[in-house]
XYZ file of C-alpha atoms in Angstrom:
464
model
C 19.951 19.639 -3.791
C 19.499 18.868 -0.092
C 22.346 16.918 1.515
C 21.966 13.813 3.702
C 25.083 12.603 5.567
C 25.392 9.012 6.776
C 27.450 8.886 9.995
C 28.144 6.373 12.725
C 30.689 3.975 14.156
C 32.822 1.813 11.833
C 31.104 -1.185 10.226
C 27.491 -0.241 10.997
C 26.533 -0.411 7.299
C 26.847 3.188 6.084
C 28.393 2.258 2.726
C 25.857 -0.534 2.215
C 22.979 1.910 2.724
C 24.758 4.476 0.538
C 24.933 1.982 -2.342
C 21.309 0.927 -1.751
C 19.877 4.461 -1.793
C 22.023 5.637 -4.721
C 21.493 2.412 -6.737
C 25.226 2.125 -7.229
C 28.221 0.088 -6.147
C 30.630 2.987 -5.893
C 31.349 2.563 -2.163
C 33.532 -0.331 -1.044
C 31.649 -2.800 1.156
C 33.237 -5.580 3.222
C 33.022 -6.987 6.724
C 35.976 -4.960 7.913
C 35.758 -1.874 10.146
C 37.301 1.341 8.855
C 37.068 0.519 5.152
C 35.726 3.974 4.187
C 38.015 6.943 4.808
C 37.141 9.847 2.513
C 33.626 11.186 2.220
C 31.915 10.092 -0.969
C 29.003 11.773 -2.741
C 26.227 10.336 -4.892
C 22.770 11.309 -6.076
C 19.657 9.477 -4.851
C 15.970 9.748 -5.737
C 13.563 10.473 -2.862
C 9.923 10.968 -3.897
C 10.984 12.114 -7.364
C 13.490 14.679 -6.105
C 17.254 14.569 -6.200
C 19.100 14.264 -2.865
C 22.860 14.325 -2.374
C 24.056 11.435 -0.202
C 27.359 11.598 1.671
C 29.062 8.421 2.854
C 31.613 8.993 5.645
C 34.276 7.029 7.431
C 33.509 5.468 10.786
C 33.807 7.850 13.729
C 36.020 6.780 16.627
C 37.677 4.105 14.511
C 41.154 2.832 15.322
C 43.353 3.567 12.310
C 46.334 5.158 14.005
C 47.323 8.523 12.567
C 44.499 8.360 9.995
C 41.731 8.187 12.623
C 41.772 11.937 13.218
C 41.744 12.642 9.462
C 38.752 10.320 8.968
C 36.919 12.134 11.768
C 37.654 15.491 10.110
C 36.056 14.225 6.884
C 32.958 13.014 8.756
C 32.667 16.296 10.680
C 32.897 18.244 7.407
C 30.026 16.163 6.016
C 27.938 16.823 9.154
C 28.561 20.568 8.890
C 27.242 20.765 5.300
C 24.316 18.321 5.701
C 20.646 19.280 5.948
C 19.846 15.960 7.656
C 22.254 13.609 9.440
C 21.334 9.921 9.410
C 22.970 8.459 12.521
C 23.396 4.744 11.883
C 23.707 2.203 14.674
C 24.007 -1.583 14.724
C 21.060 -3.594 16.118
C 23.205 -6.693 16.562
C 25.831 -5.080 18.801
C 23.305 -2.870 20.604
C 23.931 0.565 22.077
C 27.622 1.257 22.710
C 29.563 4.048 24.345
C 30.708 5.131 20.869
C 27.094 5.594 19.750
C 26.369 7.737 22.799
C 29.458 9.895 22.219
C 28.506 10.500 18.571
C 24.915 11.325 19.563
C 26.143 13.832 22.156
C 28.434 15.484 19.590
C 25.537 15.789 17.129
C 23.327 17.384 19.804
C 26.036 19.954 20.559
C 26.181 20.833 16.871
C 22.404 21.233 16.682
C 22.191 18.829 13.741
C 18.861 17.562 12.446
C 19.349 13.869 13.242
C 17.429 10.865 11.934
C 18.240 7.721 13.937
C 18.594 4.630 11.708
C 18.979 1.186 13.281
C 20.599 -1.159 10.760
C 20.989 -4.974 10.658
C 17.593 -5.665 12.262
C 17.241 -8.975 10.410
C 17.263 -11.666 13.090
C 16.790 -9.129 15.927
C 13.517 -8.584 17.800
C 12.122 -5.124 16.837
C 11.083 -4.386 20.426
C 14.623 -4.968 21.672
C 16.098 -2.688 18.996
C 13.601 0.102 19.696
C 14.078 -0.082 23.449
C 17.864 -0.144 23.224
C 18.232 3.026 21.137
C 15.191 5.094 22.134
C 17.186 6.614 24.965
C 19.431 8.517 22.536
C 16.706 11.159 22.315
C 16.272 11.419 18.540
C 12.690 10.197 18.368
C 11.488 6.806 17.252
C 14.276 4.916 15.438
C 13.837 3.671 11.887
C 14.519 -0.060 11.595
C 16.192 -1.222 8.381
C 18.315 -4.011 6.927
C 20.343 -2.167 4.289
C 21.916 -5.313 2.839
C 18.466 -6.691 1.919
C 16.601 -3.421 1.323
C 14.188 -3.969 4.221
C 12.784 -0.716 5.626
C 14.537 1.477 3.019
C 11.176 2.703 1.680
C 10.195 3.935 5.146
C 13.563 5.661 5.442
C 12.900 7.513 2.190
C 9.488 8.600 3.486
C 11.099 9.952 6.661
C 13.760 11.809 4.658
C 11.125 13.349 2.400
C 9.201 14.556 5.462
C 12.294 16.031 7.106
C 13.490 17.712 3.910
C 9.950 18.793 2.888
C 10.488 17.474 -0.629
C 7.821 18.030 -3.264
C 7.095 15.494 -5.945
C 8.630 17.557 -8.753
C 12.167 18.675 -9.333
C 14.839 19.118 -11.935
C 17.131 16.179 -12.605
C 20.489 17.892 -12.146
C 22.415 14.787 -13.096
C 20.596 14.703 -16.441
C 21.277 18.420 -16.854
C 24.984 17.790 -16.260
C 25.017 15.023 -18.843
C 23.259 17.242 -21.365
C 25.745 20.036 -20.673
C 28.661 17.698 -21.433
C 30.418 17.932 -18.056
C 33.894 16.390 -18.524
C 34.584 13.389 -16.276
C 38.261 13.357 -15.344
C 39.854 10.371 -13.570
C 43.047 11.154 -11.618
C 45.088 7.946 -11.679
C 48.640 6.987 -10.792
C 50.856 5.109 -8.387
C 50.359 5.469 -4.615
C 51.560 8.681 -2.988
C 52.130 10.731 -6.154
C 49.682 13.438 -4.978
C 46.333 12.458 -6.526
C 44.218 13.504 -3.531
C 46.245 16.693 -3.118
C 45.509 17.579 -6.742
C 41.783 16.864 -6.295
C 41.645 19.034 -3.156
C 43.482 21.839 -4.977
C 41.043 21.795 -7.909
C 38.004 21.597 -5.624
C 39.297 24.359 -3.383
C 38.442 22.290 -0.295
C 39.806 19.372 1.718
C 37.547 16.651 0.355
C 40.157 13.890 0.275
C 42.403 12.705 3.098
C 46.025 13.570 2.342
C 48.805 11.674 4.070
C 52.378 10.654 3.308
C 51.291 7.067 3.958
C 50.860 5.289 0.582
C 47.421 3.817 -0.073
C 45.432 6.387 1.934
C 42.701 6.565 -0.728
C 40.710 3.362 -1.183
C 37.493 4.224 -3.020
C 37.115 5.947 -6.381
C 35.627 9.223 -5.092
C 33.741 11.549 -7.442
C 33.238 15.288 -6.887
C 32.309 18.264 -9.079
C 33.574 21.827 -9.241
C 33.287 24.864 -11.480
C 36.105 26.907 -12.994
C 35.661 29.854 -15.372
C 31.989 29.069 -15.869
C 32.606 25.412 -16.790
C 31.740 22.404 -14.636
C 34.051 19.411 -14.190
C 33.567 16.034 -12.498
C 36.711 14.681 -10.838
C 37.279 11.039 -9.877
C 40.036 10.480 -7.327
C 41.232 6.884 -7.437
C 43.333 4.539 -5.352
C 47.001 4.171 -6.253
C 47.803 1.319 -8.632
C 50.826 -0.742 -7.701
C 52.427 -3.660 -9.520
C 50.352 -6.830 -9.356
C 53.025 -8.679 -7.384
C 52.966 -5.973 -4.700
C 49.196 -6.213 -4.115
C 48.292 -8.646 -1.350
C 45.507 -7.171 0.815
C 41.985 -7.859 -0.477
C 40.935 -4.250 0.208
C 43.712 -3.001 -2.055
C 42.645 -5.453 -4.759
C 39.091 -4.083 -4.594
C 40.466 -0.531 -4.670
C 42.445 -1.218 -7.849
C 39.344 -2.776 -9.414
C 37.462 0.453 -8.555
C 40.232 2.448 -10.242
C 39.998 0.433 -13.444
C 36.196 0.770 -13.392
C 36.593 4.551 -12.971
C 38.680 4.631 -16.163
C 35.800 2.989 -18.033
C 33.401 5.826 -17.139
C 35.887 8.710 -17.485
C 36.171 10.927 -20.555
C 39.730 12.003 -19.724
C 42.374 10.153 -17.713
C 45.009 12.322 -16.029
C 47.985 10.055 -15.318
C 49.786 11.684 -12.393
C 53.484 10.898 -11.929
C 56.138 12.031 -9.475
C 58.479 14.407 -11.331
C 61.190 13.792 -8.738
C 61.168 10.043 -9.469
C 60.635 10.344 -13.208
C 58.501 8.139 -15.427
C 58.833 4.552 -14.161
C 57.584 1.270 -15.625
C 54.430 1.186 -13.509
C 53.465 4.638 -14.817
C 53.660 3.252 -18.360
C 51.500 0.273 -17.365
C 48.856 2.644 -15.953
C 49.071 4.646 -19.185
C 48.322 1.470 -21.167
C 45.346 0.645 -18.864
C 43.860 4.084 -19.494
C 44.458 3.879 -23.261
C 42.764 0.459 -23.377
C 39.737 1.973 -21.600
C 39.367 4.445 -24.495
C 39.763 7.647 -22.472
C 41.722 10.633 -23.754
C 45.050 10.880 -21.923
C 47.037 13.603 -20.175
C 50.344 13.045 -18.397
C 50.822 15.345 -15.382
C 54.210 15.547 -13.656
C 53.560 16.570 -10.041
C 55.914 17.948 -7.360
C 57.616 20.098 -10.004
C 58.307 22.776 -7.382
C 60.640 20.398 -5.537
C 63.185 20.367 -8.391
C 66.004 22.830 -9.038
C 66.422 24.385 -12.484
C 69.026 21.879 -13.696
C 67.009 18.993 -12.250
C 63.918 20.188 -14.093
C 65.719 20.125 -17.436
C 66.956 16.596 -16.791
C 63.532 15.379 -15.573
C 61.766 16.923 -18.565
C 64.186 15.302 -21.010
C 63.707 11.928 -19.321
C 59.898 12.152 -19.473
C 59.933 13.193 -23.129
C 62.310 10.342 -23.973
C 60.092 7.722 -22.342
C 56.944 9.214 -23.902
C 58.188 8.851 -27.487
C 55.739 6.003 -28.011
C 52.841 8.447 -27.421
C 53.940 11.943 -28.501
C 50.279 12.857 -28.961
C 49.579 12.862 -25.191
C 50.063 16.372 -23.721
C 52.425 16.657 -20.741
C 51.697 19.178 -17.948
C 54.246 20.088 -15.265
C 52.553 21.195 -12.062
C 52.592 21.432 -8.285
C 49.347 20.262 -6.686
C 50.540 21.471 -3.281
C 51.168 25.064 -4.429
C 48.593 25.250 -7.223
C 51.037 25.856 -10.089
C 49.961 24.596 -13.536
C 46.241 24.197 -12.754
C 45.071 26.425 -15.624
C 47.256 24.588 -18.125
C 45.923 21.258 -16.860
C 42.281 22.316 -17.329
C 43.042 23.647 -20.819
C 44.371 20.205 -21.745
C 41.312 18.577 -20.145
C 38.986 20.698 -22.301
C 40.913 19.834 -25.471
C 41.078 16.133 -24.593
C 37.355 16.072 -23.753
C 36.543 17.584 -27.163
C 38.501 14.746 -28.794
C 36.119 12.170 -27.313
C 33.221 13.713 -29.255
C 34.818 14.409 -32.619
C 32.413 14.935 -35.507
C 33.398 13.992 -39.059
C 31.256 12.772 -41.958
C 32.374 10.044 -44.381
C 33.157 12.548 -47.141
C 35.625 14.444 -44.917
C 37.284 11.261 -43.638
C 37.582 9.909 -47.193
C 39.205 13.150 -48.401
C 41.707 12.918 -45.559
C 42.365 9.276 -46.467
C 43.070 10.309 -50.048
C 45.511 12.999 -48.871
C 47.255 10.516 -46.578
C 47.653 7.844 -49.280
C 48.826 10.368 -51.874
C 51.460 11.740 -49.505
C 52.574 8.278 -48.450
C 51.059 5.339 -50.398
C 50.622 2.036 -48.579
C 53.457 -0.406 -49.300
C 52.919 -3.146 -51.852
C 52.776 -6.601 -50.307
C 53.306 -9.334 -52.880
C 52.244 -8.670 -56.464
C 48.972 -6.899 -55.785
C 48.900 -3.368 -54.291
C 46.884 -2.388 -51.228
C 44.070 -0.002 -52.158
C 42.329 2.074 -49.453
C 39.149 3.487 -50.969
C 37.011 5.292 -48.374
C 36.659 5.920 -44.626
C 33.862 6.507 -42.130
C 33.453 7.179 -38.408
C 33.300 4.099 -36.210
C 33.098 5.210 -32.559
C 34.197 7.849 -30.046
C 35.766 5.928 -27.106
C 38.401 5.831 -28.428
C 37.912 7.815 -31.659
C 37.627 5.034 -34.245
C 37.854 5.364 -38.037
C 36.785 2.529 -40.328
C 38.821 2.269 -43.540
C 37.471 0.197 -46.449
C 39.543 -1.139 -49.306
C 41.217 -4.146 -50.915
C 43.783 -6.326 -49.137
C 43.400 -4.309 -45.939
C 44.371 -7.383 -43.932
C 47.905 -6.959 -45.314
C 48.394 -3.360 -44.089
C 51.568 -3.334 -41.936
C 51.538 -1.950 -38.381
C 53.839 0.914 -39.338
C 51.312 2.197 -41.867
C 48.485 1.843 -39.336
C 50.430 4.101 -36.957
C 50.974 6.553 -39.823
C 47.222 6.753 -40.457
C 46.472 7.136 -36.740
C 48.876 10.067 -36.433
C 47.636 11.615 -39.695
C 43.979 11.592 -38.604
C 44.862 12.729 -35.076
C 46.715 15.784 -36.425
C 44.161 16.569 -39.136
C 41.201 16.413 -36.717
C 43.045 17.984 -33.717
C 42.284 15.004 -31.481
C 44.426 16.058 -28.497
C 45.408 13.172 -26.240
C 43.162 10.698 -28.047
C 44.353 7.117 -28.704
C 42.948 7.040 -32.267
C 42.035 3.566 -33.504
C 42.011 2.514 -37.172
C 39.913 -0.493 -38.152
C 39.950 -1.995 -41.636
C 37.196 -3.577 -43.672
C 37.677 -5.567 -46.897
C 35.404 -4.609 -49.793
C 33.250 -7.595 -50.668
C 33.367 -8.995 -54.213
C 29.763 -8.912 -55.486
C 30.436 -11.954 -57.733
C 32.075 -14.062 -55.046
C 30.382 -17.446 -54.649
C 28.240 -17.088 -57.777
C 28.375 -19.548 -60.667
C 29.498 -18.244 -64.046
C 26.296 -19.085 -65.990
C 26.310 -18.237 -69.723
C 23.357 -18.210 -72.073
C 23.292 -20.475 -75.158
C 24.072 -17.531 -77.456
C 27.070 -16.521 -75.272
C 28.410 -20.067 -75.379
C 28.145 -20.219 -79.181
C 29.841 -16.820 -79.509
C 32.712 -17.864 -77.273
C 33.167 -21.085 -79.262
C 33.358 -19.150 -82.575
C 35.961 -16.767 -81.123
C 38.068 -19.683 -79.967
C 37.842 -21.431 -83.370
C 38.819 -18.237 -85.253
C 41.802 -17.887 -83.001
C 43.006 -21.340 -83.919
């Protein structure tokens, strides 16, 4: 698909237009310059054809050491784009920063479409006269926040890209092909963006030793051994008491939303620090979202042989509550363990689409109860009669029987582990739900015919 990059100074509305064109809310939007850092990709429809949009960080922003890295991401987007939409702000007018960016784009020979944003409340003649001197033709006037002028922008893009009215929906093709969606989650500065860059084979995410570099949940695709994967790099999740800045709160909300749309959650931890409490909290967030889980211990290359043995024992000890989640030891910086990680991703993705008919699940239930019958609670035994498939996120099995409300938690865990092993549901947080068989005579009056009443009376009299 053709690529359209949105570039410009900080806070000119690039992310707002990105969300408007892509009909999404993936990009963070707030009245704060420099909010976007990494370049983010999404698919948009222009005259019935798919177009790849790229949202970039503001050029010439003031973010200290990160400013140069943000510029590198924007320049990479410009280099791969078919059309560059240079966005400027009608309210602030033409600035020296706009002129510098325009000059850089001319030196690169980019195909530039000048887009003047925030024209609501500004005289159109003033906006046109202010920016016409940049030399990119007649500017397009829009108000991205309200959708004004976006239709004309699409027409201009279609003309520049020479788009026909027909085309294949690649996003639908990806969905039909079952492309695994993998969310990389973890605490700040454990190497999530480094891992994403390693798997993509390109510097798509800004990598810095400063915690909290990533803010958005950024999605990108790659292909390995003939199989496509969709990666979601997320912001680091810290303890609630440590989160104060509103941008970080939005970033964590984006991370939790990314878990909801991911098939597999790769919980990345720092092997040198071990598995800490916050890692376990993130693990519980991902399990609650219904995704299959993989624990990846990063920075493994920084440990000596004796330290590795100790770190591995510590991780296994703390993961006793979820022995079903595979653990991968890797180095995102050096590329060690990538094949093993993708093997676990494939197995975990298959677990989210398990197929089993009621007859198979009932046979497995019979085997489980024969090997280990449910405990008797009170005078009446618990009877589990049959099972059926309930859902896939997480894999859910409905078990029907009598007195199922009295099944203890220990036996529920036994059934979860039994079905997980029997169905090879790698990394899946299997869920067992119980249903009580209804009594067909419940609530009905015991009505006897006249003959039945006479017969019962005779039997009673003979007994006397």
